[in-house]
mmCIF file of C-alpha atoms in Angstrom:
data_model
loop_
_atom_site.group_PDB
_atom_site.id
_atom_site.type_symbol
_atom_site.label_atom_id
_atom_site.label_comp_id
_atom_site.label_asym_id
_atom_site.label_seq_id
_atom_site.Cartn_x
_atom_site.Cartn_y
_atom_site.Cartn_z
ATOM 1 C CA MET A 149 34.029 -156.331 71.472
ATOM 2 C CA ARG A 150 34.651 -153.254 69.407
ATOM 3 C CA ARG A 151 37.329 -150.675 70.014
ATOM 4 C CA THR A 152 36.409 -147.036 69.961
ATOM 5 C CA MET A 153 39.150 -144.771 68.618
ATOM 6 C CA THR A 154 39.913 -141.679 70.671
ATOM 7 C CA THR A 155 40.301 -138.127 69.452
ATOM 8 C CA ARG A 156 43.739 -136.539 69.741
ATOM 9 C CA PRO A 157 44.190 -133.120 71.429
ATOM 10 C CA GLN A 158 44.160 -130.135 69.094
ATOM 11 C CA SER A 159 47.875 -129.470 69.675
ATOM 12 C CA VAL A 160 48.756 -132.996 68.517
ATOM 13 C CA CYS A 161 46.615 -132.589 65.396
ATOM 14 C CA THR A 162 48.250 -129.254 64.595
ATOM 15 C CA LYS A 163 51.723 -130.784 64.864
ATOM 16 C CA ALA A 164 50.636 -133.746 62.742
ATOM 17 C CA PHE A 165 49.277 -131.390 60.095
ATOM 18 C CA GLY A 166 52.555 -129.462 60.041
ATOM 19 C CA LEU A 167 54.536 -132.692 59.726
ATOM 20 C CA ALA A 168 52.312 -133.872 56.878
ATOM 21 C CA VAL A 169 52.765 -130.565 55.035
ATOM 22 C CA LEU A 170 56.546 -130.898 55.428
ATOM 23 C CA VAL A 171 56.457 -134.435 54.009
ATOM 24 C CA LEU A 172 54.321 -133.193 51.114
ATOM 25 C CA LEU A 173 56.827 -130.447 50.308
ATOM 26 C CA MET A 174 59.682 -132.978 50.364
ATOM 27 C CA THR A 175 57.863 -135.429 48.102
ATOM 28 C CA ALA A 176 56.901 -132.611 45.725
ATOM 29 C CA GLY A 177 60.537 -131.544 45.497
ATOM 30 C CA ALA A 178 61.620 -135.123 44.848
ATOM 31 C CA SER A 179 58.940 -135.440 42.154
ATOM 32 C CA LEU A 180 60.402 -132.431 40.327
ATOM 33 C CA ILE A 181 64.072 -133.410 40.421
ATOM 34 C CA LEU A 182 63.789 -137.220 40.062
ATOM 35 C CA GLY A 183 62.498 -139.099 37.060
ATOM 36 C CA ALA A 184 63.018 -141.930 34.627
ATOM 37 C CA GLY A 185 64.425 -139.594 31.966
ATOM 38 C CA PRO A 186 68.085 -138.708 31.307
ATOM 39 C CA VAL A 187 68.001 -135.354 33.164
ATOM 40 C CA PRO A 188 70.671 -135.384 35.937
ATOM 41 C CA ILE A 189 69.679 -134.261 39.424
ATOM 42 C CA ALA A 190 72.173 -131.375 39.366
ATOM 43 C CA ASP A 191 70.726 -130.156 36.055
ATOM 44 C CA ALA A 192 67.182 -130.442 37.433
ATOM 45 C CA LEU A 193 68.143 -128.437 40.545
ATOM 46 C CA ALA A 194 69.716 -125.777 38.339
ATOM 47 C CA ALA A 195 66.531 -125.648 36.236
ATOM 48 C CA LEU A 196 64.478 -125.051 39.389
ATOM 49 C CA GLY A 197 66.568 -121.933 39.960
ATOM 50 C CA GLY A 198 66.039 -120.735 36.396
ATOM 51 C CA GLY A 199 69.275 -122.124 34.964
ATOM 52 C CA GLY A 200 70.207 -125.545 33.654
ATOM 53 C CA SER A 201 69.962 -126.881 30.135
ATOM 54 C CA GLU A 202 67.051 -126.250 27.823
ATOM 55 C CA GLU A 203 66.130 -129.938 27.982
ATOM 56 C CA ALA A 204 66.027 -129.853 31.799
ATOM 57 C CA ARG A 205 63.805 -126.763 31.835
ATOM 58 C CA PHE A 206 61.447 -128.373 29.298
ATOM 59 C CA VAL A 207 61.184 -131.577 31.321
ATOM 60 C CA LEU A 208 60.515 -129.718 34.572
ATOM 61 C CA VAL A 209 58.096 -127.089 33.283
ATOM 62 C CA GLU A 210 56.268 -128.969 30.536
ATOM 63 C CA LEU A 211 56.248 -132.510 31.924
ATOM 64 C CA ARG A 212 56.949 -132.838 35.645
ATOM 65 C CA LEU A 213 55.215 -129.683 36.926
ATOM 66 C CA PRO A 214 51.746 -130.428 35.466
ATOM 67 C CA ARG A 215 52.202 -134.065 36.449
ATOM 68 C CA LEU A 216 52.918 -132.980 40.026
ATOM 69 C CA ALA A 217 49.851 -130.732 40.074
ATOM 70 C CA VAL A 218 47.665 -133.585 38.816
ATOM 71 C CA GLY A 219 49.177 -135.925 41.413
ATOM 72 C CA ILE A 220 48.487 -133.492 44.259
ATOM 73 C CA THR A 221 44.897 -132.956 43.110
ATOM 74 C CA THR A 222 44.215 -136.661 42.609
ATOM 75 C CA GLY A 223 45.666 -137.627 45.998
ATOM 76 C CA LEU A 224 43.668 -134.941 47.761
ATOM 77 C CA ALA A 225 40.411 -135.972 46.069
ATOM 78 C CA LEU A 226 40.837 -139.708 46.718
ATOM 79 C CA GLY A 227 41.962 -139.190 50.325
ATOM 80 C CA VAL A 228 39.008 -136.983 51.230
ATOM 81 C CA ALA A 229 36.558 -139.230 49.347
ATOM 82 C CA GLY A 230 37.858 -142.290 51.182
ATOM 83 C CA ALA A 231 37.467 -140.586 54.565
ATOM 84 C CA LEU A 232 33.897 -139.574 53.715
ATOM 85 C CA LEU A 233 32.987 -143.068 52.517
ATOM 86 C CA GLN A 234 34.478 -144.736 55.591
ATOM 87 C CA ALA A 235 32.686 -142.366 57.956
ATOM 88 C CA LEU A 236 29.366 -142.772 56.168
ATOM 89 C CA THR A 237 29.508 -146.588 56.082
ATOM 90 C CA ARG A 238 31.292 -146.768 59.481
ATOM 91 C CA ASN A 239 33.671 -149.183 57.826
ATOM 92 C CA PRO A 240 37.487 -148.699 57.888
ATOM 93 C CA LEU A 241 37.836 -150.890 54.787
ATOM 94 C CA ALA A 242 35.516 -148.766 52.661
ATOM 95 C CA GLU A 243 37.389 -147.030 49.877
ATOM 96 C CA PRO A 244 36.428 -146.044 46.334
ATOM 97 C CA GLY A 245 38.846 -148.459 44.656
ATOM 98 C CA LEU A 246 37.687 -151.514 46.592
ATOM 99 C CA LEU A 247 33.946 -150.881 46.611
ATOM 100 C CA GLY A 248 33.333 -150.341 42.929
ATOM 101 C CA VAL A 249 33.123 -146.544 42.875
ATOM 102 C CA SER A 250 36.320 -146.117 40.849
ATOM 103 C CA ALA A 251 35.450 -149.144 38.697
ATOM 104 C CA GLY A 252 32.050 -147.617 37.904
ATOM 105 C CA SER A 253 33.748 -144.399 36.923
ATOM 106 C CA ALA A 254 36.310 -146.239 34.777
ATOM 107 C CA PHE A 255 33.634 -148.280 33.007
ATOM 108 C CA ALA A 256 31.644 -145.151 32.207
ATOM 109 C CA VAL A 257 34.720 -143.426 30.759
ATOM 110 C CA SER A 258 35.695 -146.503 28.750
ATOM 111 C CA LEU A 259 32.192 -146.683 27.303
ATOM 112 C CA ALA A 260 32.335 -142.975 26.442
ATOM 113 C CA ILE A 261 35.736 -143.383 24.739
ATOM 114 C CA MET A 262 34.423 -146.290 22.698
ATOM 115 C CA LEU A 263 31.460 -144.184 21.609
ATOM 116 C CA GLY A 264 33.822 -141.462 20.447
ATOM 117 C CA ALA A 265 34.032 -139.023 23.379
ATOM 118 C CA SER A 266 37.193 -136.964 23.196
ATOM 119 C CA THR A 267 36.829 -133.720 25.164
ATOM 120 C CA VAL A 268 38.358 -133.714 28.637
ATOM 121 C CA THR A 269 35.339 -131.934 30.114
ATOM 122 C CA LEU A 270 32.975 -134.639 28.853
ATOM 123 C CA THR A 271 35.307 -137.323 30.191
ATOM 124 C CA THR A 272 35.218 -135.763 33.664
ATOM 125 C CA LEU A 273 31.435 -135.525 33.736
ATOM 126 C CA VAL A 274 31.014 -139.082 32.484
ATOM 127 C CA ALA A 275 33.477 -140.332 35.105
ATOM 128 C CA GLN A 276 31.526 -138.567 37.843
ATOM 129 C CA GLY A 277 28.278 -140.103 36.589
ATOM 130 C CA GLY A 278 29.830 -143.566 36.781
ATOM 131 C CA ALA A 279 31.197 -142.836 40.258
ATOM 132 C CA LEU A 280 27.735 -141.719 41.396
ATOM 133 C CA ALA A 281 26.249 -145.039 40.262
ATOM 134 C CA GLY A 282 28.997 -147.014 42.008
ATOM 135 C CA CYS A 283 28.701 -144.943 45.181
ATOM 136 C CA SER A 284 24.921 -145.432 45.255
ATOM 137 C CA PHE A 285 25.470 -149.196 45.145
ATOM 138 C CA VAL A 286 27.904 -148.985 48.062
ATOM 139 C CA ILE A 287 25.501 -147.001 50.224
ATOM 140 C CA ALA A 288 22.614 -149.316 49.343
ATOM 141 C CA ALA A 289 24.763 -152.325 50.252
ATOM 142 C CA ALA A 290 25.898 -150.707 53.503
ATOM 143 C CA ARG A 291 22.281 -150.198 54.541
ATOM 144 C CA MET A 292 21.329 -153.823 53.880
ATOM 145 C CA LYS A 293 20.715 -155.648 57.135
ATOM 146 C CA GLY A 294 23.741 -157.715 58.087
ATOM 147 C CA LEU A 295 25.952 -156.622 55.218
ATOM 148 C CA GLY A 296 26.678 -153.089 56.328
ATOM 149 C CA ASN A 297 27.632 -154.250 59.810
ATOM 150 C CA ASP A 298 30.258 -156.646 58.480
ATOM 151 C CA PRO A 299 33.283 -154.817 56.992
ATOM 152 C CA ILE A 300 34.613 -157.908 55.238
ATOM 153 C CA ARG A 301 31.320 -158.806 53.556
ATOM 154 C CA LEU A 302 30.849 -155.235 52.389
ATOM 155 C CA VAL A 303 34.311 -155.260 50.816
ATOM 156 C CA LEU A 304 33.584 -158.606 49.164
ATOM 157 C CA ALA A 305 30.374 -157.174 47.702
ATOM 158 C CA GLY A 306 32.299 -154.178 46.419
ATOM 159 C CA ALA A 307 35.053 -156.382 44.999
ATOM 160 C CA THR A 308 32.422 -158.403 43.162
ATOM 161 C CA LEU A 309 31.012 -155.243 41.609
ATOM 162 C CA SER A 310 34.524 -154.050 40.702
ATOM 163 C CA GLY A 311 35.326 -157.393 39.078
ATOM 164 C CA LEU A 312 32.122 -157.298 37.048
ATOM 165 C CA LEU A 313 32.758 -153.755 35.842
ATOM 166 C CA LEU A 314 36.382 -154.509 34.963
ATOM 167 C CA ALA A 315 35.215 -157.552 32.973
ATOM 168 C CA LEU A 316 32.741 -155.360 31.087
ATOM 169 C CA THR A 317 35.524 -152.832 30.452
ATOM 170 C CA SER A 318 37.659 -155.638 28.982
ATOM 171 C CA LEU A 319 34.777 -156.622 26.714
ATOM 172 C CA LEU A 320 34.621 -153.036 25.469
ATOM 173 C CA MET A 321 38.307 -153.205 24.567
ATOM 174 C CA LEU A 322 37.738 -156.433 22.643
ATOM 175 C CA ALA A 323 34.866 -154.864 20.743
ATOM 176 C CA ASP A 324 36.746 -151.777 19.563
ATOM 177 C CA GLN A 325 40.492 -152.040 18.869
ATOM 178 C CA ARG A 326 40.823 -148.296 18.271
ATOM 179 C CA ALA A 327 39.469 -147.450 21.686
ATOM 180 C CA ALA A 328 41.319 -150.368 23.289
ATOM 181 C CA ASP A 329 44.728 -148.759 22.824
ATOM 182 C CA GLU A 330 43.555 -145.615 24.613
ATOM 183 C CA ILE A 331 41.644 -147.439 27.344
ATOM 184 C CA ARG A 332 44.364 -150.030 28.053
ATOM 185 C CA PHE A 333 46.906 -147.421 29.181
ATOM 186 C CA TRP A 334 44.361 -145.427 31.157
ATOM 187 C CA VAL A 335 42.799 -148.282 33.179
ATOM 188 C CA THR A 336 46.157 -149.268 34.688
ATOM 189 C CA GLY A 337 46.234 -145.964 36.557
ATOM 190 C CA SER A 338 48.746 -143.325 35.562
ATOM 191 C CA ILE A 339 49.294 -139.579 35.616
ATOM 192 C CA ALA A 340 52.146 -139.678 33.097
ATOM 193 C CA GLY A 341 51.551 -137.214 30.290
ATOM 194 C CA ARG A 342 48.681 -135.418 32.050
ATOM 195 C CA GLN A 343 48.645 -131.722 31.263
ATOM 196 C CA TRP A 344 46.979 -128.545 32.461
ATOM 197 C CA PRO A 345 43.833 -128.862 30.261
ATOM 198 C CA GLN A 346 42.846 -132.134 31.979
ATOM 199 C CA LEU A 347 43.369 -130.556 35.400
ATOM 200 C CA LEU A 348 41.488 -127.366 34.534
ATOM 201 C CA ALA A 349 38.553 -129.404 33.212
ATOM 202 C CA ALA A 350 38.250 -131.222 36.540
ATOM 203 C CA LEU A 351 38.722 -128.218 38.828
ATOM 204 C CA PRO A 352 35.156 -126.755 38.756
ATOM 205 C CA THR A 353 33.511 -129.971 39.912
ATOM 206 C CA LEU A 354 36.326 -130.614 42.368
ATOM 207 C CA LEU A 355 35.713 -127.212 43.921
ATOM 208 C CA LEU A 356 31.991 -127.965 44.088
ATOM 209 C CA GLY A 357 32.812 -131.225 45.841
ATOM 210 C CA GLY A 358 35.045 -129.325 48.273
ATOM 211 C CA VAL A 359 32.255 -126.893 49.120
ATOM 212 C CA ILE A 360 29.918 -129.812 49.853
ATOM 213 C CA VAL A 361 32.565 -131.454 52.061
ATOM 214 C CA VAL A 362 32.921 -128.273 54.119
ATOM 215 C CA ALA A 363 29.139 -128.018 54.486
ATOM 216 C CA VAL A 364 28.644 -131.655 55.433
ATOM 217 C CA ALA A 365 31.601 -132.182 57.802
ATOM 218 C CA GLN A 366 29.784 -131.180 60.991
ATOM 219 C CA PRO A 367 26.535 -133.070 60.219
ATOM 220 C CA LEU A 368 28.579 -136.137 59.238
ATOM 221 C CA ALA A 369 30.448 -135.976 62.551
ATOM 222 C CA SER A 370 27.074 -136.064 64.304
ATOM 223 C CA LEU A 371 25.910 -138.969 62.122
ATOM 224 C CA THR A 372 28.952 -141.050 63.064
ATOM 225 C CA LEU A 373 27.635 -140.981 66.656
ATOM 226 C CA GLY A 374 24.489 -142.772 65.519
ATOM 227 C CA GLU A 375 21.331 -141.854 63.622
ATOM 228 C CA ARG A 376 19.297 -141.168 66.750
ATOM 229 C CA VAL A 377 21.986 -138.894 68.164
ATOM 230 C CA ALA A 378 22.221 -137.052 64.850
ATOM 231 C CA VAL A 379 18.459 -136.493 64.761
ATOM 232 C CA GLY A 380 18.571 -135.333 68.362
ATOM 233 C CA LEU A 381 21.233 -132.788 67.394
ATOM 234 C CA GLY A 382 18.968 -131.404 64.690
ATOM 235 C CA GLN A 383 20.563 -133.125 61.697
ATOM 236 C CA HIS A 384 18.789 -134.834 58.792
ATOM 237 C CA PRO A 385 20.533 -138.169 58.136
ATOM 238 C CA GLY A 386 18.951 -138.719 54.718
ATOM 239 C CA ARG A 387 20.055 -135.315 53.509
ATOM 240 C CA VAL A 388 23.555 -135.833 54.918
ATOM 241 C CA ARG A 389 23.921 -139.193 53.137
ATOM 242 C CA LEU A 390 22.775 -137.696 49.856
ATOM 243 C CA LEU A 391 25.276 -134.857 50.080
ATOM 244 C CA VAL A 392 28.121 -137.193 51.033
ATOM 245 C CA VAL A 393 27.337 -139.491 48.090
ATOM 246 C CA LEU A 394 27.329 -136.487 45.768
ATOM 247 C CA ALA A 395 30.658 -135.228 47.148
ATOM 248 C CA VAL A 396 32.280 -138.671 46.828
ATOM 249 C CA ALA A 397 31.022 -138.996 43.245
ATOM 250 C CA LEU A 398 32.405 -135.587 42.279
ATOM 251 C CA LEU A 399 35.795 -136.221 43.901
ATOM 252 C CA VAL A 400 36.291 -139.817 42.761
ATOM 253 C CA GLY A 401 34.960 -139.143 39.272
ATOM 254 C CA ALA A 402 37.337 -136.239 38.756
ATOM 255 C CA ALA A 403 40.277 -138.220 40.180
ATOM 256 C CA THR A 404 39.505 -141.185 37.944
ATOM 257 C CA ALA A 405 39.218 -138.959 34.889
ATOM 258 C CA LEU A 406 42.673 -137.570 35.715
ATOM 259 C CA ALA A 407 44.540 -140.710 36.702
ATOM 260 C CA GLY A 408 42.423 -143.765 35.947
ATOM 261 C CA PRO A 409 41.128 -146.135 38.626
ATOM 262 C CA LEU A 410 43.605 -146.187 41.563
ATOM 263 C CA VAL A 411 42.978 -148.654 44.369
ATOM 264 C CA PHE A 412 43.882 -148.364 48.060
ATOM 265 C CA VAL A 413 44.669 -144.616 48.065
ATOM 266 C CA GLY A 414 41.239 -143.873 49.550
ATOM 267 C CA MET A 415 41.885 -146.422 52.310
ATOM 268 C CA VAL A 416 45.541 -145.736 53.146
ATOM 269 C CA VAL A 417 45.184 -141.953 53.430
ATOM 270 C CA PRO A 418 42.286 -141.923 55.968
ATOM 271 C CA PHE A 419 44.023 -144.768 57.838
ATOM 272 C CA LEU A 420 47.132 -142.604 58.291
ATOM 273 C CA ALA A 421 45.098 -139.485 59.041
ATOM 274 C CA ARG A 422 43.062 -141.251 61.737
ATOM 275 C CA ALA A 423 46.223 -142.659 63.290
ATOM 276 C CA LEU A 424 47.459 -139.080 63.680
ATOM 277 C CA ALA A 425 44.215 -137.203 64.388
ATOM 278 C CA GLY A 426 41.932 -139.770 66.006
ATOM 279 C CA ALA A 427 38.355 -140.659 65.139
ATOM 280 C CA ASP A 428 36.887 -137.163 64.670
ATOM 281 C CA ILE A 429 35.938 -137.035 60.973
ATOM 282 C CA ARG A 430 36.455 -133.263 60.856
ATOM 283 C CA LYS A 431 40.094 -133.572 61.922
ATOM 284 C CA THR A 432 40.564 -136.610 59.683
ATOM 285 C CA LEU A 433 39.327 -134.667 56.660
ATOM 286 C CA TRP A 434 41.585 -131.744 57.531
ATOM 287 C CA LEU A 435 44.631 -134.001 57.783
ATOM 288 C CA CYS A 436 43.768 -135.798 54.531
ATOM 289 C CA LEU A 437 44.497 -132.545 52.672
ATOM 290 C CA PRO A 438 48.314 -132.900 52.934
ATOM 291 C CA VAL A 439 48.502 -136.682 53.539
ATOM 292 C CA GLY A 440 46.606 -137.648 50.355
ATOM 293 C CA PRO A 441 48.811 -135.654 47.963
ATOM 294 C CA ALA A 442 51.977 -136.776 49.793
ATOM 295 C CA VAL A 443 51.073 -140.465 49.419
ATOM 296 C CA LEU A 444 50.149 -140.190 45.739
ATOM 297 C CA VAL A 445 53.118 -138.023 44.737
ATOM 298 C CA LEU A 446 55.466 -140.393 46.572
ATOM 299 C CA ALA A 447 53.922 -143.388 44.780
ATOM 300 C CA ASP A 448 54.242 -141.629 41.423
ATOM 301 C CA THR A 449 57.900 -140.790 42.060
ATOM 302 C CA VAL A 450 58.618 -144.407 43.006
ATOM 303 C CA SER A 451 56.851 -145.594 39.842
ATOM 304 C CA ARG A 452 59.366 -143.618 37.772
ATOM 305 C CA LEU A 453 62.489 -144.850 39.565
ATOM 306 C CA VAL A 454 62.063 -148.583 40.180
ATOM 307 C CA ALA A 455 62.062 -149.544 36.488
ATOM 308 C CA ALA A 456 63.994 -146.603 34.946
ATOM 309 C CA PRO A 457 64.279 -145.721 32.127
ATOM 310 C CA SER A 458 60.754 -147.199 31.851
ATOM 311 C CA GLU A 459 57.950 -146.506 34.335
ATOM 312 C CA LEU A 460 55.656 -148.770 36.316
ATOM 313 C CA PRO A 461 51.938 -147.958 36.134
ATOM 314 C CA LEU A 462 50.984 -145.822 39.125
ATOM 315 C CA GLY A 463 48.128 -148.220 39.900
ATOM 316 C CA VAL A 464 50.654 -151.021 40.479
ATOM 317 C CA VAL A 465 52.599 -148.957 43.024
ATOM 318 C CA THR A 466 49.491 -147.850 44.935
ATOM 319 C CA ALA A 467 48.398 -151.477 45.104
ATOM 320 C CA LEU A 468 51.802 -152.501 46.472
ATOM 321 C CA ILE A 469 51.558 -149.774 49.124
ATOM 322 C CA GLY A 470 47.924 -150.368 50.012
ATOM 323 C CA ALA A 471 47.765 -154.160 50.128
ATOM 324 C CA PRO A 472 49.879 -154.472 53.328
ATOM 325 C CA VAL A 473 47.713 -151.821 54.994
ATOM 326 C CA LEU A 474 44.572 -153.742 54.054
ATOM 327 C CA LEU A 475 46.048 -156.964 55.437
ATOM 328 C CA ALA A 476 47.099 -155.187 58.639
ATOM 329 C CA ILE A 477 43.573 -153.875 59.196
ATOM 330 C CA VAL A 478 41.926 -157.213 58.404
ATOM 331 C CA ARG A 479 44.359 -159.175 60.587
ATOM 332 C CA ALA A 480 44.001 -156.775 63.495
ATOM 333 C CA ARG A 481 42.642 -158.489 66.544
ATOM 334 C CA ARG A 482 39.840 -155.987 66.824
ATOM 335 C CA MET A 483 38.292 -154.106 63.955
ATOM 336 C CA PRO A 484 38.189 -150.413 64.860
ATOM 337 C CA THR A 485 34.779 -148.784 64.921
ATOM 338 C CA LEU A 486 34.417 -145.428 63.231
#
């Protein structure tokens, strides 16, 4: 027997949104004043007010501020993309990192780097092309009879695709040592050293993806009630699926170009948002806006502190956060229906 999740009252969702924004502000502040470097907290706080040492101001303005902006953007994109993918496949385990979407994007970027690509704009477009291919596979698999109705089998199919693409990425690194040094750091998932040019290169397509999400939210909410219901409400399921796939590709591709392939973020964020807002995809998407950045910025801050003065790869921290959530969902007595 399946459990149908309920929708929370609007007042509860508004309070949850306010709480999530507060958590995001706190994590953003922590991201600015805490780090693996030798800048004391008091000096960092003084630099935020315009004082402090020259070193502290440099670290905050030139290093931590763009890194924070990239973290917020990446978390937002992956959270919204995960919510879209889960609603479209009606699978709470569907997320870009597990189903091969991020791996497809990473393989495309690795191939482009090996072939000599260097501009950040080209990297973003290539990453989105790879994400589109991976997302198309996911949707095709979800529509296969028997596979799409079984969340575990769909995840296994996605994990197989991810493993294959990661193996091919490793082969690329073996084939070209020059590109390997650049790819090796990137594929572990990190936003360390990211600067404004990378973010500005991704923004146009991210905004396009956001426009599509706004346009498709209502039709997608109808589609989650069933294809016949959606048709009865005047929607066009094929068109809705196409737009959702395009939005996911734009969001995941841009996020992967910025931070590398990060797993579990696209699953954890919608999981938290649904727990607060209920099953309505429109409210889930709205709540993903602050929850996604808060989760990613928190993970990035932890990655700097646990092994200071070195840093853990961000992808390792997101995996440590997301794996227990995945196990909790899988071990749940009843798999929730979206």
